[in-house]
Amino acid sequence: VTDAEDLEARVQAAIAGALRRSVPPLSPDDDLVERLGLDSLEGLRLLAAIEKRLAVRFADDRLAELRTLRAIVEAVRAGREGERR
Amino acid sequence: MRIGLIAMSGVRVRSPELARLGVTLPQFVSRGRVVASLPSLGLLTVAGLTPPDVEVVYREIAETGPDDPLERFDLVGLSSFTAQIDEAYALADRYRAAGVPVVLGGIHVSLLPDEAAAHADSVVLDGAEGAWPALVADFRAGRLRPRYQGLRARVFEEPWYARPRFDLLRGRPYNRLTVQTSRGCPLNCEFCAASLRITSSFQQKPVERVVAEIRAALAATDEAFFELADDNTFVNKRWGKELLRAIRPLGIRWFTETDVSVAEDLELLDLLAESGCAQVLIGFESPDGAALDGLDPHNWKKARCDRYLEAIDRIQSRGVTVNGCFILGLDGQGPGVFEQVRDFVARSALLEVQITVQTPFPGTPLFERLRREGRLLRERFWERCTLFDVNYRPRGMTVDELESGLRWLFSEIYSEREFTRRKRHYMELVKGRM
C-alpha cells in the first residue's frame, strides 16, 4: 500500500465515519456532493470531520473546491506539507 | 369533474440595483429562491379536501407562458403571495373570460376579500378546512356562493383535517417538500403576514399526523429534504420533543422556522440534531434591543435580544445551522443599523443570513399603523411586497438611506470572503462538538 493509497483510504474512512451511514465505493474524481447526495451543510460537516480525524486544516479559500476524493487527498497532503515547513 | 389548482411560484426583486447584486453575490436571496421553488402546500391541502371522485390537477404558473392557451378545467383554484397577486388576478380574469369559474384563496385573499372578489366567482377566507368541501358540493349543484368562510381554529381535527395530496407531486423536480406541523404563532409580531393572520389561536397538528404526512410525501417523491411550513414550530417544547422523537427514525433532513427560545432547552437541541434538522430559521429582526421595542405585544423578542449570540452558538454547535433574519427599517433603527447588523453577523458567525426590508403587507397591523401615520409611499404596492423594496417612510432614516444601506449591507454580508469566514467558523464549532 502506497502512502497515497493509504491516505485515500483514511479519507474514505473519515467520510464514512462522519456520515454515519454506509458509503458507496468512491472513485477519486466522483463529485461527493452528487455521489453521496449531500446538502451544503453536510458537505461542511464532512470537511470538518476529515480535518479533525486527520489533524489537518484546509485553506479557507479552497473549501468550495473540495468536492472530490482526489481534491481532498491533495488538500490533506498540502496541509501536512505546509505544517512541515 | 376536473379541478385545476394553480400555484403562483417565484419571488422577485423590483429594484434593478438589487437584482444586479443578486447575480453577483453568492447567497443573496438564496432563501427566496428556495421559497419560490417549494410546492404550494395550501393547494395540496385543498386537493386533499376535495372529494375523491373529483379529478384534481396541480399546476405551477411557471409551467406555462402568459400567452399559452388555457388548460381546460371545470373549476380553477388559485392562491398567491401578495407580490404576485396581480398575476393571479390576471390569470383568474383570463379563465373567467373563457367561461371557467375561478376560486381564490390564501392569506392575501383572506385579508383583502373584497379586492379578490372582483376577480373570482368565489373567495375562500382563512383555512380551506371547513370551506372547500362545501364549495365543491355547491359548485356541483350549480349554486356556488361568492364567499366561503373557512376555519380559523381546529383545522387539524376531525372532520376538518385532510392530508395534503403529495401524490400530485409525483414526477415533479422538487428538491424540497413541505409539511405543516402548526399554524399561527403566539408572538404576534406587528409585521407578520404569515398564517397567524388566518388563525384565531396557535394550532398544533397531532404528531402521528405529521409522521403520516412525511411518510406519504416520501412515498410519492423519494425526496428526503423537508421544510416544515410553520411560522414557529417549537412554541411548545414538550410537543416539540415528542415530534422530534417521532421523526428521528424517518431518516430525513429538514428545515424549519422557530424562535430563539429553542436554545434554552438543551434536550430539544440535541433532539433537533438527532432527528436530521439541518437548519432553523430564526427572526432576530435587529441586534439592538431598543429597535425591537413594540415589535410584538409583549416585547418577547426585545427581552431575549441580549442572549442572541449565545443562542446561535448553542444551536450551531450541534451541527444545526441558524439562518438568522434581520429586518431593516424598523422604527427604532437609524442609519447605524447597517453596521450593527454587519458586526453582529461577524461576531455570531451565523452560517446563513437573511436581510429584508420591513414590509407593510396589506392586512397586517403594521400596514394599518403606517397608513394611519401617513407613511405609506403608495396606496397600492402589492407587486413591491418582495421584502427587498421600500414601500414606506422609515422613522429613523430616509428612504434613500434605507435603500442604499441595504445594498451596502448585502455587499458586505454576502461576499465570498464573508461567507467563507462563516463557513470556517461553523466547521470549527462542529469540530468542537466531535
Short mmCIF file of C-alpha atoms in Angstrom, two decimals:
data_model
loop_
_atom_site.label_atom_id
_atom_site.label_comp_id
_atom_site.label_asym_id
_atom_site.label_seq_id
_atom_site.Cartn_x
_atom_site.Cartn_y
_atom_site.Cartn_z
CA VAL A 1 0.00 0.00 0.00
CA THR A 2 1.47 3.32 -1.05
CA ASP A 3 1.23 6.47 1.05
CA ALA A 4 -1.23 7.88 -1.47
CA GLU A 5 -3.47 4.82 -1.26
CA ASP A 6 -3.25 4.81 2.50
CA LEU A 7 -4.24 8.47 2.67
CA GLU A 8 -7.12 7.91 0.28
CA ALA A 9 -8.35 5.01 2.41
CA ARG A 10 -8.14 7.13 5.55
CA VAL A 11 -10.10 9.95 3.92
CA GLN A 12 -12.71 7.42 2.80
CA ALA A 13 -12.94 6.07 6.33
CA ALA A 14 -13.31 9.60 7.68
CA ILE A 15 -16.14 10.22 5.23
CA ALA A 16 -17.96 7.05 6.25
CA GLY A 17 -17.48 7.86 9.93
CA ALA A 18 -18.71 11.41 9.53
CA LEU A 19 -21.85 10.45 7.63
CA ARG A 20 -22.68 7.58 9.99
CA ARG A 21 -24.02 5.52 7.12
CA SER A 22 -22.73 3.17 4.51
CA VAL A 23 -20.88 4.94 1.76
CA PRO A 24 -20.76 3.52 -1.77
CA PRO A 25 -17.33 2.89 -3.33
CA LEU A 26 -15.87 6.22 -4.39
CA SER A 27 -13.68 6.93 -7.39
CA PRO A 28 -11.09 9.68 -6.98
CA ASP A 29 -12.99 12.08 -9.22
CA ASP A 30 -16.54 11.39 -8.09
CA ASP A 31 -18.36 14.54 -7.08
CA LEU A 32 -19.02 13.74 -3.42
CA VAL A 33 -22.00 16.06 -3.18
CA GLU A 34 -23.73 14.28 -6.04
CA ARG A 35 -22.48 10.76 -5.32
CA LEU A 36 -23.39 10.86 -1.64
CA GLY A 37 -26.43 13.11 -2.00
CA LEU A 38 -25.02 15.71 0.39
CA ASP A 39 -26.54 19.10 1.02
CA SER A 40 -24.19 22.03 1.52
CA LEU A 41 -24.25 21.74 5.31
CA GLU A 42 -23.44 18.04 5.26
CA GLY A 43 -20.56 18.91 2.95
CA LEU A 44 -19.15 21.33 5.50
CA ARG A 45 -19.62 18.84 8.33
CA LEU A 46 -17.83 16.25 6.26
CA LEU A 47 -14.85 18.54 5.74
CA ALA A 48 -14.82 19.38 9.45
CA ALA A 49 -14.79 15.68 10.30
CA ILE A 50 -11.90 14.99 7.92
CA GLU A 51 -9.93 17.90 9.37
CA LYS A 52 -10.48 16.60 12.88
CA ARG A 53 -9.75 12.97 12.12
CA LEU A 54 -6.66 13.58 10.01
CA ALA A 55 -5.40 16.51 12.11
CA VAL A 56 -5.22 18.91 9.22
CA ARG A 57 -6.68 22.29 8.35
CA PHE A 58 -7.80 23.06 4.82
CA ALA A 59 -7.21 26.51 3.38
CA ASP A 60 -10.40 28.52 3.85
CA ASP A 61 -10.36 29.88 0.32
CA ARG A 62 -10.28 26.32 -1.09
CA LEU A 63 -13.20 24.85 0.84
CA ALA A 64 -15.59 25.22 -2.06
CA GLU A 65 -13.22 23.24 -4.32
CA LEU A 66 -13.05 20.18 -2.06
CA ARG A 67 -15.73 18.14 -3.76
CA THR A 68 -13.81 15.02 -4.82
CA LEU A 69 -11.74 12.42 -3.04
CA ARG A 70 -8.75 13.44 -5.13
CA ALA A 71 -9.13 17.14 -4.22
CA ILE A 72 -9.47 16.31 -0.54
CA VAL A 73 -6.50 13.93 -0.51
CA GLU A 74 -4.39 16.57 -2.24
CA ALA A 75 -5.55 19.21 0.22
CA VAL A 76 -4.70 16.95 3.17
CA ARG A 77 -1.26 16.34 1.72
CA ALA A 78 -0.76 20.05 1.03
CA GLY A 79 -1.88 20.88 4.56
CA ARG A 80 0.63 18.44 6.06
CA GLU A 81 3.48 19.65 3.90
CA GLY A 82 2.60 23.20 4.86
CA GLU A 83 2.88 22.22 8.52
CA ARG A 84 6.29 20.56 8.00
CA ARG A 85 7.69 23.76 6.54
CA MET B 1 -65.38 17.00 -12.99
CA ARG B 2 -61.85 18.35 -13.30
CA ILE B 3 -60.46 21.00 -10.94
CA GLY B 4 -57.22 22.82 -11.71
CA LEU B 5 -55.24 24.12 -8.74
CA ILE B 6 -52.64 26.61 -9.91
CA ALA B 7 -49.79 27.81 -7.71
CA MET B 8 -48.16 31.16 -8.33
CA SER B 9 -44.47 30.43 -7.87
CA GLY B 10 -41.49 32.74 -7.85
CA VAL B 11 -40.26 35.59 -5.69
CA ARG B 12 -38.57 38.55 -7.28
CA VAL B 13 -36.94 41.87 -6.60
CA ARG B 14 -38.20 45.05 -8.23
CA SER B 15 -35.14 47.21 -7.57
CA PRO B 16 -32.78 46.87 -10.57
CA GLU B 17 -29.73 47.55 -8.37
CA LEU B 18 -30.64 44.70 -6.04
CA ALA B 19 -31.41 42.42 -8.95
CA ARG B 20 -27.91 43.09 -10.28
CA LEU B 21 -26.40 42.39 -6.86
CA GLY B 22 -28.31 39.13 -6.79
CA VAL B 23 -26.43 37.97 -9.84
CA THR B 24 -23.01 38.77 -8.47
CA LEU B 25 -23.18 37.89 -4.77
CA PRO B 26 -23.31 34.34 -3.51
CA GLN B 27 -26.15 33.57 -1.10
CA PHE B 28 -28.19 36.68 -1.93
CA VAL B 29 -31.90 35.87 -2.00
CA SER B 30 -30.94 32.21 -1.73
CA ARG B 31 -33.75 31.73 0.77
CA GLY B 32 -36.11 33.49 -1.62
CA ARG B 33 -35.16 31.04 -4.35
CA VAL B 34 -35.83 28.13 -2.06
CA VAL B 35 -39.24 29.50 -1.12
CA ALA B 36 -40.03 30.14 -4.76
CA SER B 37 -39.26 26.55 -5.66
CA LEU B 38 -41.43 24.94 -2.99
CA PRO B 39 -44.72 23.35 -3.96
CA SER B 40 -47.86 25.08 -2.67
CA LEU B 41 -48.81 23.15 0.44
CA GLY B 42 -52.01 25.17 0.66
CA LEU B 43 -53.20 23.93 -2.71
CA LEU B 44 -52.10 20.36 -1.97
CA THR B 45 -54.24 20.61 1.17
CA VAL B 46 -57.15 21.90 -0.90
CA ALA B 47 -56.65 18.88 -3.14
CA GLY B 48 -56.79 16.66 -0.07
CA LEU B 49 -60.07 18.26 0.95
CA THR B 50 -61.60 17.53 -2.46
CA PRO B 51 -63.97 14.54 -2.73
CA PRO B 52 -62.15 11.52 -4.19
CA ASP B 53 -64.43 11.24 -7.23
CA VAL B 54 -63.28 14.64 -8.49
CA GLU B 55 -60.16 14.82 -10.66
CA VAL B 56 -57.66 17.34 -9.27
CA VAL B 57 -54.74 18.67 -11.29
CA TYR B 58 -51.87 20.60 -9.66
CA ARG B 59 -50.01 23.13 -11.78
CA GLU B 60 -47.30 25.75 -11.24
CA ILE B 61 -47.79 29.04 -13.06
CA ALA B 62 -44.15 28.85 -14.17
CA GLU B 63 -45.06 25.82 -16.29
CA THR B 64 -47.00 27.98 -18.74
CA GLY B 65 -46.29 31.23 -20.56
CA PRO B 66 -48.62 34.23 -20.24
CA ASP B 67 -49.88 33.75 -23.80
CA ASP B 68 -50.17 29.96 -23.77
CA PRO B 69 -53.65 28.55 -24.34
CA LEU B 70 -55.51 27.91 -21.11
CA GLU B 71 -55.68 24.32 -19.91
CA ARG B 72 -59.29 23.24 -19.71
CA PHE B 73 -60.83 22.78 -16.28
CA ASP B 74 -64.36 22.87 -14.92
CA LEU B 75 -63.21 24.93 -11.97
CA VAL B 76 -59.94 26.70 -11.16
CA GLY B 77 -58.46 27.37 -7.71
CA LEU B 78 -55.69 29.96 -7.33
CA SER B 79 -53.56 31.02 -4.40
CA SER B 80 -50.71 33.51 -4.32
CA PHE B 81 -48.29 35.54 -2.24
CA THR B 82 -49.07 39.25 -2.14
CA ALA B 83 -46.21 40.12 -4.51
CA GLN B 84 -47.76 38.03 -7.27
CA ILE B 85 -51.41 38.55 -6.52
CA ASP B 86 -51.92 40.76 -9.58
CA GLU B 87 -50.61 37.97 -11.79
CA ALA B 88 -53.04 35.62 -10.09
CA TYR B 89 -55.86 38.08 -10.71
CA ALA B 90 -54.86 38.40 -14.37
CA LEU B 91 -54.92 34.61 -14.77
CA ALA B 92 -58.26 34.46 -12.96
CA ASP B 93 -59.64 37.10 -15.31
CA ARG B 94 -58.49 35.07 -18.33
CA TYR B 95 -60.16 31.92 -17.07
CA ARG B 96 -63.37 33.71 -16.23
CA ALA B 97 -63.41 35.35 -19.67
CA ALA B 98 -63.13 31.83 -21.10
CA GLY B 99 -66.16 30.78 -19.07
CA VAL B 100 -64.30 28.82 -16.36
CA PRO B 101 -65.31 29.71 -12.79
CA VAL B 102 -62.44 30.72 -10.51
CA VAL B 103 -61.99 30.40 -6.75
CA LEU B 104 -59.35 32.48 -4.96
CA GLY B 105 -57.95 31.74 -1.52
CA GLY B 106 -54.90 32.13 0.69
CA ILE B 107 -53.67 34.71 3.18
CA HIS B 108 -53.75 37.76 0.88
CA VAL B 109 -57.24 36.93 -0.32
CA SER B 110 -58.40 36.35 3.25
CA LEU B 111 -57.13 39.76 4.30
CA LEU B 112 -58.48 41.62 1.25
CA PRO B 113 -61.54 39.60 0.21
CA ASP B 114 -63.35 42.49 -1.49
CA GLU B 115 -60.38 43.16 -3.76
CA ALA B 116 -60.11 39.47 -4.64
CA ALA B 117 -63.84 39.09 -5.20
CA ALA B 118 -63.59 41.36 -8.23
CA HIS B 119 -61.54 38.64 -9.94
CA ALA B 120 -63.29 35.50 -8.72
CA ASP B 121 -66.58 33.68 -8.73
CA SER B 122 -65.91 32.74 -5.16
CA VAL B 123 -63.36 33.50 -2.44
CA VAL B 124 -62.36 31.28 0.47
CA LEU B 125 -61.45 33.08 3.66
CA ASP B 126 -58.92 31.74 6.20
CA GLY B 127 -58.31 27.98 6.21
CA ALA B 128 -59.64 25.87 3.36
CA GLU B 129 -60.68 23.41 6.07
CA GLY B 130 -64.37 23.78 6.72
CA ALA B 131 -64.97 25.60 3.44
CA TRP B 132 -63.67 23.69 0.43
CA PRO B 133 -65.78 20.51 0.67
CA ALA B 134 -68.94 22.63 0.88
CA LEU B 135 -67.74 24.79 -2.01
CA VAL B 136 -67.21 21.76 -4.25
CA ALA B 137 -70.64 20.38 -3.31
CA ASP B 138 -72.27 23.72 -4.07
CA PHE B 139 -70.43 24.01 -7.38
CA ARG B 140 -71.63 20.57 -8.44
CA ALA B 141 -75.17 21.57 -7.54
CA GLY B 142 -74.86 24.76 -9.59
CA ARG B 143 -75.15 27.11 -6.63
CA LEU B 144 -71.61 28.35 -5.98
CA ARG B 145 -71.69 31.13 -3.42
CA PRO B 146 -69.43 34.21 -3.67
CA ARG B 147 -67.81 33.70 -0.31
CA TYR B 148 -66.95 30.75 1.95
CA GLN B 149 -65.68 31.15 5.47
CA GLY B 150 -63.07 28.54 6.37
CA LEU B 151 -61.89 27.60 9.83
CA ARG B 152 -59.65 29.76 11.99
CA ALA B 153 -59.26 27.03 14.62
CA ARG B 154 -59.38 23.22 14.94
CA VAL B 155 -58.02 22.87 11.42
CA PHE B 156 -56.06 19.72 12.31
CA GLU B 157 -59.01 17.96 13.93
CA GLU B 158 -61.59 15.58 12.55
CA PRO B 159 -63.66 16.03 10.50
CA TRP B 160 -61.94 19.12 9.15
CA TYR B 161 -58.41 17.85 8.64
CA ALA B 162 -57.31 16.33 5.33
CA ARG B 163 -53.87 15.03 4.42
CA PRO B 164 -52.29 17.07 1.59
CA ARG B 165 -52.21 15.24 -1.75
CA PHE B 166 -48.44 14.75 -2.05
CA ASP B 167 -49.10 12.19 -4.76
CA LEU B 168 -49.85 15.11 -7.11
CA LEU B 169 -46.15 15.97 -6.99
CA ARG B 170 -45.10 12.63 -8.43
CA GLY B 171 -42.64 13.10 -11.28
CA ARG B 172 -42.01 16.76 -10.48
CA PRO B 173 -38.47 18.01 -9.83
CA TYR B 174 -38.80 19.49 -6.34
CA ASN B 175 -35.72 19.23 -4.18
CA ARG B 176 -37.65 20.12 -1.03
CA LEU B 177 -41.10 19.18 0.19
CA THR B 178 -43.24 20.92 2.75
CA VAL B 179 -45.18 19.55 5.69
CA GLN B 180 -47.02 21.72 8.18
CA THR B 181 -46.92 20.86 11.87
CA SER B 182 -48.52 24.02 13.24
CA ARG B 183 -50.41 27.08 12.15
CA GLY B 184 -50.11 30.53 13.68
CA CYS B 185 -47.64 31.96 16.18
CA PRO B 186 -48.29 33.38 19.64
CA LEU B 187 -45.63 36.08 19.31
CA ASN B 188 -47.90 38.08 17.01
CA CYS B 189 -45.25 40.42 15.61
CA GLU B 190 -46.70 43.55 14.08
CA PHE B 191 -45.24 42.97 10.63
CA CYS B 192 -46.05 39.28 10.29
CA ALA B 193 -48.13 38.34 7.27
CA ALA B 194 -47.98 34.60 7.77
CA SER B 195 -50.52 32.06 8.93
CA LEU B 196 -51.26 33.76 12.24
CA ARG B 197 -53.40 36.15 10.18
CA ILE B 198 -55.78 33.34 9.27
CA THR B 199 -55.92 31.64 12.67
CA SER B 200 -57.56 32.62 15.91
CA SER B 201 -55.00 30.79 18.04
CA PHE B 202 -51.85 28.71 17.73
CA GLN B 203 -52.68 25.25 16.38
CA GLN B 204 -50.57 22.11 16.52
CA LYS B 205 -51.04 19.04 14.39
CA PRO B 206 -51.07 15.70 16.20
CA VAL B 207 -47.59 14.18 15.90
CA GLU B 208 -48.86 10.96 14.33
CA ARG B 209 -50.45 13.01 11.54
CA VAL B 210 -47.17 14.80 10.86
CA VAL B 211 -45.36 11.47 10.62
CA ALA B 212 -48.04 10.05 8.33
CA GLU B 213 -47.72 13.08 6.06
CA ILE B 214 -43.94 12.77 5.86
CA ARG B 215 -44.30 9.09 5.00
CA ALA B 216 -46.89 9.92 2.34
CA ALA B 217 -44.63 12.59 0.85
CA LEU B 218 -41.66 10.20 0.81
CA ALA B 219 -43.76 7.54 -0.87
CA ALA B 220 -44.78 9.98 -3.59
CA THR B 221 -41.47 11.60 -4.36
CA ASP B 222 -38.45 9.92 -2.73
CA GLU B 223 -37.33 13.38 -1.68
CA ALA B 224 -35.78 13.31 1.77
CA PHE B 225 -35.42 17.04 2.49
CA PHE B 226 -38.40 18.66 4.16
CA GLU B 227 -39.40 22.17 5.05
CA LEU B 228 -41.80 22.43 7.93
CA ALA B 229 -44.24 25.04 6.69
CA ASP B 230 -44.64 26.56 10.14
CA ASP B 231 -44.26 30.06 11.47
CA ASN B 232 -42.85 28.91 14.79
CA THR B 233 -42.53 25.16 15.26
CA PHE B 234 -41.22 24.89 18.82
CA VAL B 235 -43.55 27.13 20.77
CA ASN B 236 -44.49 24.13 22.90
CA LYS B 237 -41.25 22.38 23.85
CA ARG B 238 -42.88 19.23 25.20
CA TRP B 239 -44.85 18.70 22.00
CA GLY B 240 -41.73 19.62 20.05
CA LYS B 241 -39.70 16.86 21.69
CA GLU B 242 -42.46 14.37 21.01
CA LEU B 243 -42.39 15.43 17.37
CA LEU B 244 -38.60 15.15 17.13
CA ARG B 245 -38.53 11.68 18.69
CA ALA B 246 -41.20 10.60 16.21
CA ILE B 247 -39.40 11.85 13.11
CA ARG B 248 -35.92 10.76 14.25
CA PRO B 249 -36.32 7.23 12.80
CA LEU B 250 -37.51 8.51 9.42
CA GLY B 251 -34.00 9.42 8.31
CA ILE B 252 -34.96 12.71 6.74
CA ARG B 253 -33.14 16.04 6.64
CA TRP B 254 -35.29 19.04 7.38
CA PHE B 255 -35.59 22.78 7.97
CA THR B 256 -37.98 24.89 9.96
CA GLU B 257 -38.73 28.34 11.33
CA THR B 258 -38.79 28.87 15.05
CA ASP B 259 -37.80 31.37 17.71
CA VAL B 260 -34.66 31.82 19.77
CA SER B 261 -36.10 30.03 22.82
CA VAL B 262 -35.11 26.67 21.32
CA ALA B 263 -31.61 27.40 22.56
CA GLU B 264 -32.85 27.42 26.18
CA ASP B 265 -33.70 23.71 26.06
CA LEU B 266 -30.60 21.57 25.64
CA GLU B 267 -32.54 18.32 25.30
CA LEU B 268 -34.53 19.86 22.47
CA LEU B 269 -31.33 21.00 20.78
CA ASP B 270 -29.87 17.51 20.93
CA LEU B 271 -33.08 16.07 19.54
CA LEU B 272 -33.02 18.62 16.72
CA ALA B 273 -29.62 17.36 15.63
CA GLU B 274 -30.50 13.68 16.08
CA SER B 275 -33.71 14.00 14.07
CA GLY B 276 -31.96 15.36 11.00
CA CYS B 277 -32.60 19.08 11.39
CA ALA B 278 -30.21 20.85 9.03
CA GLN B 279 -31.19 24.41 9.76
CA VAL B 280 -33.54 26.55 11.80
CA LEU B 281 -34.57 29.98 10.60
CA ILE B 282 -34.93 32.49 13.43
CA GLY B 283 -36.20 36.03 13.15
CA PHE B 284 -33.80 38.06 15.28
CA GLU B 285 -35.04 41.17 13.45
CA SER B 286 -32.41 43.50 14.96
CA PRO B 287 -29.26 43.14 17.04
CA ASP B 288 -30.26 46.22 19.02
CA GLY B 289 -32.87 45.66 21.74
CA ALA B 290 -34.15 49.22 21.57
CA ALA B 291 -35.16 48.68 17.95
CA LEU B 292 -37.25 45.69 18.99
CA ASP B 293 -39.39 47.72 21.36
CA GLY B 294 -43.04 47.27 20.44
CA LEU B 295 -42.36 44.79 17.67
CA ASP B 296 -44.53 42.21 19.41
CA PRO B 297 -47.18 42.98 22.03
CA HIS B 298 -45.21 41.53 24.95
CA ASN B 299 -41.74 42.67 23.85
CA TRP B 300 -40.83 38.98 23.80
CA LYS B 301 -38.01 39.45 21.29
CA LYS B 302 -36.66 42.56 23.00
CA ALA B 303 -36.40 40.62 26.27
CA ARG B 304 -34.20 37.97 24.63
CA CYS B 305 -32.02 40.15 22.45
CA ASP B 306 -29.01 40.04 24.76
CA ARG B 307 -28.95 36.24 24.51
CA TYR B 308 -28.87 36.05 20.72
CA LEU B 309 -25.15 35.35 20.34
CA GLU B 310 -25.08 32.61 22.97
CA ALA B 311 -28.21 31.05 21.45
CA ILE B 312 -26.69 30.93 17.96
CA ASP B 313 -23.54 29.23 19.25
CA ARG B 314 -25.54 26.68 21.22
CA ILE B 315 -27.64 25.74 18.22
CA GLN B 316 -24.88 25.74 15.62
CA SER B 317 -22.53 23.75 17.83
CA ARG B 318 -24.96 20.82 17.44
CA GLY B 319 -24.36 20.94 13.71
CA VAL B 320 -27.74 22.58 13.16
CA THR B 321 -27.15 25.85 11.38
CA VAL B 322 -29.06 29.04 12.02
CA ASN B 323 -30.46 31.15 9.24
CA GLY B 324 -30.62 34.50 11.02
CA CYS B 325 -33.17 37.01 9.79
CA PHE B 326 -32.89 40.74 10.22
CA ILE B 327 -35.38 43.42 9.28
CA LEU B 328 -34.11 46.81 8.22
CA GLY B 329 -36.10 50.00 8.58
CA LEU B 330 -37.75 49.31 11.93
CA ASP B 331 -38.88 52.47 13.67
CA GLY B 332 -36.20 52.17 16.33
CA GLN B 333 -33.39 51.85 13.80
CA GLY B 334 -31.25 54.72 12.48
CA PRO B 335 -28.59 54.74 9.76
CA GLY B 336 -26.19 52.98 12.13
CA VAL B 337 -28.20 49.75 11.94
CA PHE B 338 -26.42 48.54 8.80
CA GLU B 339 -23.02 48.46 10.52
CA GLN B 340 -24.66 47.00 13.63
CA VAL B 341 -26.06 44.09 11.66
CA ARG B 342 -22.79 43.54 9.80
CA ASP B 343 -20.85 43.47 13.09
CA PHE B 344 -23.39 41.20 14.77
CA VAL B 345 -23.26 38.74 11.91
CA ALA B 346 -19.46 38.77 12.03
CA ARG B 347 -19.46 38.08 15.77
CA SER B 348 -22.14 35.43 15.61
CA ALA B 349 -20.83 33.57 12.57
CA LEU B 350 -24.35 32.75 11.51
CA LEU B 351 -23.85 30.43 8.60
CA GLU B 352 -26.72 31.94 6.67
CA VAL B 353 -28.25 35.38 6.94
CA GLN B 354 -31.43 36.82 5.53
CA ILE B 355 -31.74 40.57 5.37
CA THR B 356 -35.01 42.12 4.36
CA VAL B 357 -36.72 45.49 4.42
CA GLN B 358 -39.63 45.93 6.79
CA THR B 359 -42.63 45.34 4.56
CA PRO B 360 -46.15 46.52 5.37
CA PHE B 361 -48.14 43.65 3.89
CA PRO B 362 -51.78 44.63 3.45
CA GLY B 363 -53.98 43.48 6.29
CA THR B 364 -51.21 43.47 8.91
CA PRO B 365 -51.18 45.75 11.98
CA LEU B 366 -48.00 47.32 10.56
CA PHE B 367 -49.81 48.27 7.36
CA GLU B 368 -52.69 49.82 9.28
CA ARG B 369 -50.38 51.77 11.57
CA LEU B 370 -48.22 53.15 8.75
CA ARG B 371 -51.33 54.09 6.81
CA ARG B 372 -52.74 55.92 9.84
CA GLU B 373 -49.43 57.73 10.22
CA GLY B 374 -49.44 58.71 6.53
CA ARG B 375 -46.13 56.92 5.91
CA LEU B 376 -47.03 54.59 3.05
CA LEU B 377 -45.38 55.71 -0.19
CA ARG B 378 -48.18 54.41 -2.37
CA GLU B 379 -51.78 53.46 -1.86
CA ARG B 380 -51.37 50.09 -3.52
CA PHE B 381 -47.99 48.44 -3.90
CA TRP B 382 -48.61 44.72 -3.74
CA GLU B 383 -46.15 43.83 -6.51
CA ARG B 384 -43.48 45.57 -4.43
CA CYS B 385 -44.10 43.39 -1.36
CA THR B 386 -40.94 41.47 -2.17
CA LEU B 387 -39.20 42.06 1.19
CA PHE B 388 -36.49 43.94 -0.69
CA ASP B 389 -38.37 47.04 -1.88
CA VAL B 390 -39.10 50.06 0.32
CA ASN B 391 -42.78 50.98 0.48
CA TYR B 392 -42.95 53.40 3.40
CA ARG B 393 -41.11 56.29 5.01
CA PRO B 394 -38.88 54.92 7.78
CA ARG B 395 -38.77 56.88 11.04
CA GLY B 396 -35.04 56.86 11.75
CA MET B 397 -33.66 57.40 8.25
CA THR B 398 -34.70 58.46 4.77
CA VAL B 399 -35.95 56.10 2.07
CA ASP B 400 -32.68 56.68 0.20
CA GLU B 401 -30.63 55.82 3.27
CA LEU B 402 -32.59 52.61 3.75
CA GLU B 403 -32.19 51.56 0.13
CA SER B 404 -28.50 52.40 -0.11
CA GLY B 405 -27.81 50.91 3.33
CA LEU B 406 -29.48 47.69 2.26
CA ARG B 407 -27.31 47.46 -0.84
CA TRP B 408 -24.18 48.17 1.19
CA LEU B 409 -25.08 45.51 3.74
CA PHE B 410 -25.74 42.96 1.00
CA SER B 411 -22.32 43.51 -0.47
CA GLU B 412 -20.73 43.23 2.97
CA ILE B 413 -22.52 40.13 4.22
CA TYR B 414 -22.99 38.12 1.07
CA SER B 415 -19.47 38.47 -0.26
CA GLU B 416 -17.47 35.31 -0.91
CA ARG B 417 -14.94 36.40 1.71
CA GLU B 418 -17.52 36.76 4.47
CA PHE B 419 -19.36 33.59 3.54
CA THR B 420 -16.09 31.65 3.60
CA ARG B 421 -15.31 33.09 7.02
CA ARG B 422 -18.71 31.98 8.31
CA LYS B 423 -18.22 28.51 6.86
CA ARG B 424 -14.92 28.21 8.71
CA HIS B 425 -16.50 29.29 11.99
CA TYR B 426 -19.23 26.68 11.53
CA MET B 427 -16.67 23.97 10.84
CA GLU B 428 -14.77 24.85 14.00
CA LEU B 429 -18.00 24.69 16.02
CA VAL B 430 -18.76 21.27 14.59
CA LYS B 431 -15.22 20.06 15.30
CA GLY B 432 -15.50 21.29 18.86
CA ARG B 433 -18.51 19.01 19.40
CA MET B 434 -16.84 15.90 17.88
#
